[in-house]
Coordinates of C-alpha atoms and ligand atoms in Angstrom, one line a residue:
X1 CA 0.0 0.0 0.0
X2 CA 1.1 3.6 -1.2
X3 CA 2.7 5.6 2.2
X4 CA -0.2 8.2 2.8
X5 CA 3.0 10.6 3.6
X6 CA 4.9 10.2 0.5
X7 CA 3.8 12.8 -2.6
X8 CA 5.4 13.7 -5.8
X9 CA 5.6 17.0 -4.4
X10 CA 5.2 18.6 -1.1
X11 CA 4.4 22.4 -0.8
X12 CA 5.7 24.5 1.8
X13 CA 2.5 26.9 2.6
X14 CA -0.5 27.9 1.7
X15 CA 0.0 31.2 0.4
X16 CA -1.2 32.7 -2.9
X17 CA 1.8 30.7 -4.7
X18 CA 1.5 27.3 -2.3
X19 CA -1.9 26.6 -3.6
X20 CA -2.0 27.6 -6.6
X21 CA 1.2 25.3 -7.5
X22 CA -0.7 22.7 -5.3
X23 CA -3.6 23.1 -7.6
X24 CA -2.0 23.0 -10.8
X25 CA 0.3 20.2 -9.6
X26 CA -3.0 17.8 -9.3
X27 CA -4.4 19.0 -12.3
X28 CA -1.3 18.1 -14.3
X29 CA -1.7 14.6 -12.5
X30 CA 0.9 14.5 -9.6
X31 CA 0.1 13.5 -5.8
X32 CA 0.2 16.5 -3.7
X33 CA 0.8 17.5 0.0
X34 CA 0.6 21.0 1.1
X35 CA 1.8 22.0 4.8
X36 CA 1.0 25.4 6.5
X37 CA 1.5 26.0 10.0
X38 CA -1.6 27.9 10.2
X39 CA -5.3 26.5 10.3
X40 CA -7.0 28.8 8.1
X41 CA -5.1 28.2 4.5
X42 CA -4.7 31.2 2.1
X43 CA -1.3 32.9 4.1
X44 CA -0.6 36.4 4.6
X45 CA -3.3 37.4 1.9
X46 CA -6.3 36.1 3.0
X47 CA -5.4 36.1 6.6
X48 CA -3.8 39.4 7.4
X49 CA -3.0 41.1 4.1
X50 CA -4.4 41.9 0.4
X51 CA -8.2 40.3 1.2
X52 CA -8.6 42.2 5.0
X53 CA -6.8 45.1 4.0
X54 CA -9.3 45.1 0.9
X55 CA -12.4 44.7 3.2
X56 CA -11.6 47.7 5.5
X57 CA -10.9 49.9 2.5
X58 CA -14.1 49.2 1.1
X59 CA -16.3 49.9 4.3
X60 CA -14.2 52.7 5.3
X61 CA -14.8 54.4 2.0
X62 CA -18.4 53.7 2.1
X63 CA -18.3 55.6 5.6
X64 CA -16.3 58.7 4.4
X65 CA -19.1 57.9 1.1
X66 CA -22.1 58.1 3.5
X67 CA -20.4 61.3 6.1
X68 CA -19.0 63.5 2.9
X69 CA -19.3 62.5 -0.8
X70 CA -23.5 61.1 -1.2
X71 CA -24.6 64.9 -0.7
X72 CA -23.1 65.4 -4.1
X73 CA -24.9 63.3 -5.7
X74 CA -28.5 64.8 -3.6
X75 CA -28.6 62.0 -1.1
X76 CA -28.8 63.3 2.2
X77 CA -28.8 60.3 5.3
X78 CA -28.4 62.7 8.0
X79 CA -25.8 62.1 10.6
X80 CA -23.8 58.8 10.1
X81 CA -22.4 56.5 12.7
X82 CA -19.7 54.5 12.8
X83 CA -19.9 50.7 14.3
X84 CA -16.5 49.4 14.1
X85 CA -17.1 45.9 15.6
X86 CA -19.7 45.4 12.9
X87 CA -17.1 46.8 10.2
X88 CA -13.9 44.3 11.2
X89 CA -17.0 41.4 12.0
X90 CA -17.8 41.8 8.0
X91 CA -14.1 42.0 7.6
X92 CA -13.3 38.8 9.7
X93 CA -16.4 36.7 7.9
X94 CA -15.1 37.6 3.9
X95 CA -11.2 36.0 5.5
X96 CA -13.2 33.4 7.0
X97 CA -15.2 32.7 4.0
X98 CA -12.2 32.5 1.4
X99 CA -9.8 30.9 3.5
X100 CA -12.7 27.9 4.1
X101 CA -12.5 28.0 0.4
X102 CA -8.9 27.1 0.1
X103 CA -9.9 24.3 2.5
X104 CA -12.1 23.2 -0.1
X105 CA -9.9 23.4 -3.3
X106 CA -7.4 21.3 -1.5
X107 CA -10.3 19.0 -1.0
X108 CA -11.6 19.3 -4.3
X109 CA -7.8 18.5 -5.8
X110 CA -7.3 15.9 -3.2
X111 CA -4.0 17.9 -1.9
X112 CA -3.6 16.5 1.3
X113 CA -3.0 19.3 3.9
X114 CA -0.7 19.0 6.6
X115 CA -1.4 21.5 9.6
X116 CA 2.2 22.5 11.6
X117 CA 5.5 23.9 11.1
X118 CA 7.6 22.3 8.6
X119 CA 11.5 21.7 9.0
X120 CA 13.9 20.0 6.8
X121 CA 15.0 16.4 7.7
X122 CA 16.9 16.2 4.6
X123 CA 15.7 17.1 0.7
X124 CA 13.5 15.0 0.6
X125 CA 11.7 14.3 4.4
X126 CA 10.0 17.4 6.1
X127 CA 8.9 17.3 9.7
X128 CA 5.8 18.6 10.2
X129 CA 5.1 19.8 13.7
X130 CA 1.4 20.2 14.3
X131 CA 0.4 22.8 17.2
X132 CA 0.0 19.7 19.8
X133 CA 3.7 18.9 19.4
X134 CA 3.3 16.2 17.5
X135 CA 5.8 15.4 14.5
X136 CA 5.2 13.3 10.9
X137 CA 7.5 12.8 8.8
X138 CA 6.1 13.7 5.1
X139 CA 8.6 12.6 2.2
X140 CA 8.5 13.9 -1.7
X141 CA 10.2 13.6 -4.7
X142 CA 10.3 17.3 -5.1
X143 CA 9.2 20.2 -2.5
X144 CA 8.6 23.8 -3.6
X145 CA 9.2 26.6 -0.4
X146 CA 6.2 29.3 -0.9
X147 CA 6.9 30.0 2.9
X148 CA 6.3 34.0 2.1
X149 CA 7.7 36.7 4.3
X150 CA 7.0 38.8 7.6
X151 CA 7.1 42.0 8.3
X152 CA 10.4 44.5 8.5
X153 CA 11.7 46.9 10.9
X154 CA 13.8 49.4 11.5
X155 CA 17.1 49.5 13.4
X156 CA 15.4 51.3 17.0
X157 CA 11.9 50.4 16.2
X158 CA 11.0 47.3 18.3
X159 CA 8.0 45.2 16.8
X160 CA 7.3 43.1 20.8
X161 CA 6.6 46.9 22.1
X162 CA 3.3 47.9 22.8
X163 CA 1.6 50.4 20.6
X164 CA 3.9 49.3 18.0
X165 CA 2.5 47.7 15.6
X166 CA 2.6 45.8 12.0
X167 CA -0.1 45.5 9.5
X168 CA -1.4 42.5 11.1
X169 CA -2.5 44.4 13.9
X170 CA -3.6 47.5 11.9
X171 CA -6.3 45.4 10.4
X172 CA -7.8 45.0 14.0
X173 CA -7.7 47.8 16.2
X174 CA -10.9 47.7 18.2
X175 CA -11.0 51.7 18.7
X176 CA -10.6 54.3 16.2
X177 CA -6.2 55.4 17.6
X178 CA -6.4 59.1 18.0
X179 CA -3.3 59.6 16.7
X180 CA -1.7 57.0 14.3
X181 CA 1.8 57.7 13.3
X182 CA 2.4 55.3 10.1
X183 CA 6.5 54.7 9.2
X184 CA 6.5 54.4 6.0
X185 CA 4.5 55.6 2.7
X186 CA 4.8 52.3 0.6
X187 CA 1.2 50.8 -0.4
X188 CA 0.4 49.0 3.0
X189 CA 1.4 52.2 4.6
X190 CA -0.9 55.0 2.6
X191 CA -3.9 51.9 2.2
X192 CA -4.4 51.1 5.9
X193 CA -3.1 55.0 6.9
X194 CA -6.3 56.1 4.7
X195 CA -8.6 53.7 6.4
X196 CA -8.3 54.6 9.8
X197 CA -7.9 58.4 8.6
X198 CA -11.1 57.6 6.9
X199 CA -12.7 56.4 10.6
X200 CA -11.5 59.4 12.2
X201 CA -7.6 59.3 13.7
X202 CA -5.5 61.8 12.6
X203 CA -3.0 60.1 11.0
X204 CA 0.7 61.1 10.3
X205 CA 2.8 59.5 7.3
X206 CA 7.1 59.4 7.9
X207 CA 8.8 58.5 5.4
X208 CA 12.7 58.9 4.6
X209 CA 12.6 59.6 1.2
X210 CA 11.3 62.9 -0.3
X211 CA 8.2 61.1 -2.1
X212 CA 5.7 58.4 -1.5
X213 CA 5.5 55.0 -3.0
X214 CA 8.9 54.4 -4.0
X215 CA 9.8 52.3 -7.3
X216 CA 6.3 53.8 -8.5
X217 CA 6.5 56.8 -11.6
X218 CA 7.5 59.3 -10.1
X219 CA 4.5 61.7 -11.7
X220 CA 2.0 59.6 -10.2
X221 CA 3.4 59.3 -7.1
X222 CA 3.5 62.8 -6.8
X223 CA -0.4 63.0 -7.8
X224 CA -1.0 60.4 -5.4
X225 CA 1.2 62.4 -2.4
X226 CA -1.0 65.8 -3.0
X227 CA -4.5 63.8 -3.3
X228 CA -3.8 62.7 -0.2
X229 CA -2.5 65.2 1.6
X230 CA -6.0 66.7 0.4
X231 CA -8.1 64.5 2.3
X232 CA -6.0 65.3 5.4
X233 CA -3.5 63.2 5.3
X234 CA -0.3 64.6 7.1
X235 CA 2.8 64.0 5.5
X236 CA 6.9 64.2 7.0
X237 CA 9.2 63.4 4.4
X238 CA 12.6 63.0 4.3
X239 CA 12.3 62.0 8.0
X240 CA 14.8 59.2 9.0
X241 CA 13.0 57.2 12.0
X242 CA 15.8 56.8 14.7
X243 CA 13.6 55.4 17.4
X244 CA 10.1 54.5 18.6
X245 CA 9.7 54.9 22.7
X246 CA 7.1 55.2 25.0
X247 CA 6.2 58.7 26.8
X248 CA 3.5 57.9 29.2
X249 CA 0.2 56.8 27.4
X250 CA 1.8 58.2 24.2
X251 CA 4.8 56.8 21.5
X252 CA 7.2 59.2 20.2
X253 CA 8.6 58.5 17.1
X254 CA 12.4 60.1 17.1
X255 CA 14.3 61.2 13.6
X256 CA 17.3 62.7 12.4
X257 CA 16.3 66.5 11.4
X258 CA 13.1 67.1 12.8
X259 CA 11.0 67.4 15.9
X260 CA 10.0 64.4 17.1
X261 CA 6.0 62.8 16.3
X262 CA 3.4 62.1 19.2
X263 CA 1.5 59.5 18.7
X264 CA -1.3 56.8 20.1
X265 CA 0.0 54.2 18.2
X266 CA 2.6 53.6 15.6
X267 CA 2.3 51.1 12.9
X268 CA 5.7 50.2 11.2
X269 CA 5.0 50.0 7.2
X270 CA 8.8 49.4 6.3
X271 CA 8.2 46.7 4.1
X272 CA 9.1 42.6 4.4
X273 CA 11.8 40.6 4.2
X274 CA 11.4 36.6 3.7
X275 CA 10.1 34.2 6.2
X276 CA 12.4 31.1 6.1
X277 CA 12.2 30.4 10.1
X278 CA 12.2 27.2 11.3
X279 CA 12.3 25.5 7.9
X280 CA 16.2 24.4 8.9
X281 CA 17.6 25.0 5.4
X282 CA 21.3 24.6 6.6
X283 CA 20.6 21.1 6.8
X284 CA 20.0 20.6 3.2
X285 CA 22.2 23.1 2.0
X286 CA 19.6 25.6 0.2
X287 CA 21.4 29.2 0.4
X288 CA 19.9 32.4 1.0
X289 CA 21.2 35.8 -0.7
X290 CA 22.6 38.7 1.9
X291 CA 18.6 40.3 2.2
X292 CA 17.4 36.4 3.7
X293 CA 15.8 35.6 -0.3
X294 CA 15.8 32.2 -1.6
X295 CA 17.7 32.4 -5.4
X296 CA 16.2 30.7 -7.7
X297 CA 17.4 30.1 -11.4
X298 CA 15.1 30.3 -14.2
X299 CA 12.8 26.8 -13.4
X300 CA 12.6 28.5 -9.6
X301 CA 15.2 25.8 -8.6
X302 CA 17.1 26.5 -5.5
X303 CA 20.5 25.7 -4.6
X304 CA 19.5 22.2 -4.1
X305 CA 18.4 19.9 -6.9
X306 CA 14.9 18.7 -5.9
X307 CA 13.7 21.8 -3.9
X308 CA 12.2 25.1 -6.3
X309 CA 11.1 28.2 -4.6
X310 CA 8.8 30.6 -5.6
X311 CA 6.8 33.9 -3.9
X312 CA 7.6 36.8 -1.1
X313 CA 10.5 33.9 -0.5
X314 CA 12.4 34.5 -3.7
X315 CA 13.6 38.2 -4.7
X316 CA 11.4 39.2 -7.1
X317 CA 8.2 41.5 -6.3
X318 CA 6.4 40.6 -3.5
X319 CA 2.9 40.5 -4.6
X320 CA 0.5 38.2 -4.4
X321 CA -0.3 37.3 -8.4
X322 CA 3.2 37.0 -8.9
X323 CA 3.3 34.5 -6.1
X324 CA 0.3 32.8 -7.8
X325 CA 1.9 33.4 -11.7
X326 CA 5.0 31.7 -10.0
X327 CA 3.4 28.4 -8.6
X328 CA 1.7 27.6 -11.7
X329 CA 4.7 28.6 -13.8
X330 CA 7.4 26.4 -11.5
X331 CA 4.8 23.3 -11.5
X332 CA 4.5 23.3 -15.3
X333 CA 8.1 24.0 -15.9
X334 CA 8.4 20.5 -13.6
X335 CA 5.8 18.6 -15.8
X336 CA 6.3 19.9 -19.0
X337 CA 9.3 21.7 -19.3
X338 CA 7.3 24.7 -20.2
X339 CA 5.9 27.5 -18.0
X340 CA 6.2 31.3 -17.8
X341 CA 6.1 34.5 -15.9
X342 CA 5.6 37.4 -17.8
X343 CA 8.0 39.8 -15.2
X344 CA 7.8 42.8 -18.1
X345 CA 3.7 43.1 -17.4
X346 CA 3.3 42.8 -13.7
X347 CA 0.8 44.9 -12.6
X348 CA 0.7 46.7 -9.3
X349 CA -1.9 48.6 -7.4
X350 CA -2.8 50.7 -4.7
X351 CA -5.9 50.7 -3.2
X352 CA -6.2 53.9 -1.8
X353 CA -9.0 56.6 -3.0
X354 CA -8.4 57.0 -6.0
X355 CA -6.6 53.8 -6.6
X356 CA -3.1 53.9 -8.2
X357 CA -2.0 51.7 -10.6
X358 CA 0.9 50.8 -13.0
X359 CA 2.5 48.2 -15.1
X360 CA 5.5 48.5 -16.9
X361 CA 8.4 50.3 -16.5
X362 CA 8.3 53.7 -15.0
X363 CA 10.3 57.2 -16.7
X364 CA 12.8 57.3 -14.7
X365 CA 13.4 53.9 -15.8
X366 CA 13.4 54.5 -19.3
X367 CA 15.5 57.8 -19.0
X368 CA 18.0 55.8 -16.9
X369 CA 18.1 53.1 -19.4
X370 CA 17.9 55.6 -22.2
X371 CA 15.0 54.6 -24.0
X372 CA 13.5 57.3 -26.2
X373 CA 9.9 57.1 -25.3
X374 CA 6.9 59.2 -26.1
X375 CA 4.2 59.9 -23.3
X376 CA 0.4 60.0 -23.7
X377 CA -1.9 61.7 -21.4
X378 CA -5.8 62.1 -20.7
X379 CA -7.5 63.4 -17.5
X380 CA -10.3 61.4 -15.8
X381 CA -11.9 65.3 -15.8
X382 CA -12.7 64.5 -19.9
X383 CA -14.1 61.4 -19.4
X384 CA -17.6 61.4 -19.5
X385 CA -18.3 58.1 -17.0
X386 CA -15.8 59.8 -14.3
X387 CA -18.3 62.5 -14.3
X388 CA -20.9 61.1 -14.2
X389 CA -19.7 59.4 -11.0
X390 CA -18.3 62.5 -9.5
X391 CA -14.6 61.0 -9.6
X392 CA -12.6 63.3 -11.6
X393 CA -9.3 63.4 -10.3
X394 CA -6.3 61.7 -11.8
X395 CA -5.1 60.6 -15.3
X396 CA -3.7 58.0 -17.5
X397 CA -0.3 58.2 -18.6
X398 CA 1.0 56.0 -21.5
X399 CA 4.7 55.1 -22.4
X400 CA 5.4 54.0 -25.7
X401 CA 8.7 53.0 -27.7
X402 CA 9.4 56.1 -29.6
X403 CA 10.0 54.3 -32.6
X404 CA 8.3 51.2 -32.5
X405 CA 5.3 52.4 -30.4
X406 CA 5.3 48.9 -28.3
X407 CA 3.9 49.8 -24.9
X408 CA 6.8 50.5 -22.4
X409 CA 4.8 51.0 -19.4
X410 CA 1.5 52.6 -18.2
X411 CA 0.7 54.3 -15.0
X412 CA -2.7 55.3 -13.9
X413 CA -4.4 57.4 -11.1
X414 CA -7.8 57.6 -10.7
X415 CA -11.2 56.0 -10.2
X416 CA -10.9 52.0 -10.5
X417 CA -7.8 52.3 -11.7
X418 CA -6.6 48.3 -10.6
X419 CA -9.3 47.4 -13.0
X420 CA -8.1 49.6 -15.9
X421 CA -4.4 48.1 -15.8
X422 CA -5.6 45.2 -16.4
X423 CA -6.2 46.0 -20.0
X424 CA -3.0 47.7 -20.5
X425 CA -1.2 44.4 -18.0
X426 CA -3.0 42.1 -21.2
X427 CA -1.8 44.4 -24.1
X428 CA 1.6 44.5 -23.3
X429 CA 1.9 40.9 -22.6
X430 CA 1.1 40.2 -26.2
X431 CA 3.6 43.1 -27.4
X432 CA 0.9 45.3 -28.4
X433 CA 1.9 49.3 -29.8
X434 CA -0.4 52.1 -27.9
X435 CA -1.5 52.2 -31.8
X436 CA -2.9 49.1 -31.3
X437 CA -4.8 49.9 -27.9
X438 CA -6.1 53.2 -29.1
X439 CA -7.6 51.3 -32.2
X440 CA -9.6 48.5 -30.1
X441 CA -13.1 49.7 -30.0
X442 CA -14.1 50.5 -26.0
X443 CA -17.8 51.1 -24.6
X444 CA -19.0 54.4 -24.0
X445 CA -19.3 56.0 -21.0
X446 CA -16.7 54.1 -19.3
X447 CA -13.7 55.0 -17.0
X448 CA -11.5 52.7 -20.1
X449 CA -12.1 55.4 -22.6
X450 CA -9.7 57.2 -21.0
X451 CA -6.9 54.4 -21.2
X452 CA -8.2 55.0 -25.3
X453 CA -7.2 58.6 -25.7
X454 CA -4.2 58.3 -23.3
X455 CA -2.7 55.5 -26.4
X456 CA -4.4 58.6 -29.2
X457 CA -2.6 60.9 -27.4
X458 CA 0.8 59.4 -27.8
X459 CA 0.4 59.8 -31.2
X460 CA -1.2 63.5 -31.1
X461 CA -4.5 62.4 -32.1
X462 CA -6.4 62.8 -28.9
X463 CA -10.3 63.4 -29.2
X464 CA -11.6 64.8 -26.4
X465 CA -9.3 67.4 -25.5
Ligands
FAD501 P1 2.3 34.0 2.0 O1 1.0 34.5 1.6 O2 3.1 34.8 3.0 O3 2.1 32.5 2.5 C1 3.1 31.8 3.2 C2 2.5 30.8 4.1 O4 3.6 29.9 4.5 C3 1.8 31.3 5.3 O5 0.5 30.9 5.4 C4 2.7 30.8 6.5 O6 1.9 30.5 7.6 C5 3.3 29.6 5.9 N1 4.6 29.2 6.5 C6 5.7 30.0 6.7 N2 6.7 29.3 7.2 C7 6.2 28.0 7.4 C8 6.8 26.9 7.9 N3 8.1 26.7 8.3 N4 6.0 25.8 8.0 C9 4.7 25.8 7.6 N5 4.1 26.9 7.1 C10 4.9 28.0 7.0 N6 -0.3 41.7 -2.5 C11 -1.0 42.0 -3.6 O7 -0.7 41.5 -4.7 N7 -2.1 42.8 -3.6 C12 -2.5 43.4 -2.4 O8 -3.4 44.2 -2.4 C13 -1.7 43.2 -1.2 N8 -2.1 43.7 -0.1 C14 -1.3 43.4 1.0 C15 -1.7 44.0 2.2 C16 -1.0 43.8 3.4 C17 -1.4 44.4 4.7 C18 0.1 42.8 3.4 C19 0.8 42.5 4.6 C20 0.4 42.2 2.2 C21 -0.3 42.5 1.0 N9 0.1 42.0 -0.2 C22 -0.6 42.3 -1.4 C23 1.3 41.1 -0.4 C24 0.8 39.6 -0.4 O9 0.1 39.3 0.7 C25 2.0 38.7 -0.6 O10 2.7 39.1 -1.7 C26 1.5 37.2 -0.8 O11 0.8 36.8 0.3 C27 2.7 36.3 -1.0 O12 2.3 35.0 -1.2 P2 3.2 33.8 -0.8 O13 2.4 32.6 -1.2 O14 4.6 33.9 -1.3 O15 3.4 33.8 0.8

């Protein structure tokens, strides 16, 4: 009889790239475990990141919506109320809801799922330590690490403290903080800062560099920086965090060249660095690089023959659909010697209001690389749908190949802008010139006629302006 603890392959967690490759491992026919150390499957995204994060963005907006932006459109609900346990209690059941679902695609797949903490025996034996203490030894031919990452600090800034907190916290505060002092204006930083500026803290934004969202376009992060500060935001740039310390029932958050910030509570937004704890990868001999990333080579093999890595553990971007194009593209490369990730088209996105998008490469990319570009622009403010929402603010910004036209990037800001890239993400995938979006026939009204006359404009030709 077959060892119920023996598989073809064996993923480590049940992140956005652990079960994806576990699913598209059974589909392509191999016997699959899958170990996470937590319960609820899904990892940082559905437990504490992209599908929480989502959740309170949505019903904070609808409560700035209800309080501020409704009267515009002449509906008037009087005074509003906010009823926070209600809010993260909606927030908690859609986590609980698609995390059960994972559950079931294992199920449905027949991966079998291993609940503990996994730990090399040797490359091909894991120990799997479920929460009673109790150890099985799971064996695999091969065994991809999806084992994600965990939030970074600063040198000063001590995570165990009270009133210091990451985003995992952030997602459940049970009172509105008065003051919350955010370090750092990545995207987790300006998306959770915004929600609970949205329920009423004041909220303060340090960051060291002199913009927001670094490794964005610079032109849309600047757009983004003064939209924000608009809806009362507060802003110190250039601030270098030296330490976070308690001062009574207050943190104050010390930097190099400027006063000191008061705060309720701090929540440290510097980014993550890979998880790889406890998974005892010295035994087996599968290096790390200087930042704690797991190198891969092109088939997302690691050091070590039979073990591939793919995700927030390997250095390329840490989101969650690259973790997922990852998985699928590592499994297929196993089983059929093909399998791709299209890194030139990865689309990112901000959900703050408005959302902030981009794929492609930036201008200061292309002007460091110099690559003669041209640039085509349209404001949402010409666009008849964003009117007729009342969400004018922003633009589409289009960067072609001066003299091929082949889409070199495009960065949005503005109303449902994470659906828009989506169209561009597609195009450029398949090579496409901004020729060749501008030409594709789009409805009318909608917020995608915009991404249109952006591609007209790089040409000169745009309509509605
Ligand atoms: P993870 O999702 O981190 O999963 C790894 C799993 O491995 C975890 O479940 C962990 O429990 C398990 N594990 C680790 N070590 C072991 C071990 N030794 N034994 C057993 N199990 C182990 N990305 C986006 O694309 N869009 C977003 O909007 C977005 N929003 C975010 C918001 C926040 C607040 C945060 C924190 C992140 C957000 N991200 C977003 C990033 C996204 O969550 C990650 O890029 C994604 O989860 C990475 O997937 P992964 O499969 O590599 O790892």
């Amino acid at each position: 009889m077959a060892d119920e603890h023996d598989h073809d392959l064996l993923v480590l967690g049940a992140g956005p790239g652990g079960y994806v490759a576990a699913i598209r491992a059974a589909q392509l026919g191999m016997n699959v475990g899958i170990v996470d150390k937590e319960k609820a499957l899904g990892g940082t995204c559905l437990r504490v990141g992209c599908i929480p994060s989502k959740a309170l963005l949505e019903s904070s907006e609808k409560y700035e919506e209800a309080g501020h932006a409704l009267k515009t459109h002449g509906v008037d609900v009087g005074s509003v109320k906010l009823d926070l346990k209600a809010m993260l209690k909606r927030k908690d059941g859609v986590v609980d809801q698609l995390t059960k679902g994972v559950g079931m695609l294992m199920k449905k797949n027949k991966a079998k799922v291993y609940t503990g903490l996994a730990s090399f025996v040797d490359p091909h034996t894991v120990a799997v330590t479920d929460p009673k203490g109790k150890t099985t030894h799971v064996t695999a031919r091969r065994t991809i690490i999806a084992t994600g990452s965990k939030p970074a600090t600063l040198p000063g800034v001590d995570l165990s403290m009270d009133k210091v907190d990451t985003s995992t916290e952030a997602i459940d505060y049970d009172a509105v903080p008065e003051h919350l002092a955010v370090i750092g204006g990545g995207y987790i930083g300006l998306e959770l800062g915004s929600v609970w500026r949205r329920l009423g803290s004041k909220v303060t934004v340090v960051e060291y560099l002199d913009r927001v969202l670094p490794g964005m376009d610079a032109g849309l992060a600047k757009e983004a920086h003064k939209m924000l500060k608009k809806q009362g935001l507060l802003f110190e740039l250039k601030s270098k965090v030296t330490g976070v310390k308690p001062a009574g029932d207050k943190m104050i958050i010390e930097r190099d060249g400027g006063d000191p910030v008061e705060a309720d509570r701090v929540l440290v937004a510097v980014g993550r660095k890979p998880m790889t704890d406890g998974l005892n990868l010295e035994a087996i001999g599968v290096a790390t690089n200087d930042r704690g990333h797991i190198p891969v080579d092109h088939d997302f093999k690691t050091s070590v023959d039979s073990v591939y890595a793919i995700g927030d553990v390997i250095p390329t971007a840490m989101l969650a659909h690259v973790a997922e194009e990852e998985g699928v593209a590592c499994v297929e490369k196993i089983v059929t010697g093909a399998g791709h990730v299209p890194y030139d088209a990865i689309p990112a996105v901000v959900y703050t209001h408005p959302e902030i998008a981009s794929v492609g490469q930036t201008e200061e990319q292309l002007k460091d690389a110099g690559t003669a570009y041209a640039i085509g622009k349209f404001p949402f403010m010409a666009n008849g749908r964003a009117k007729a929402i009342a969400q004018t603010d922003g633009f589409v910004k289009v960067l072609a190949d001066k003299s091929t036209d082949r889409v070199l990037g495009v960065h949005i800001i503005g109303p449902h802008a994470g659906d828009l890239i989506a169209e561009c993400a597609t195009a450029m995938t398949f090579g496409a010139s901004s020729e060749d979006i501008a030409r594709a026939c789009h409805a009318h009204p909608t917020l995608s006629e915009a991404v249109k006359e952006a591609c007209f404009d790089v040409e000169g030709r745009v309509v509605h302006m």
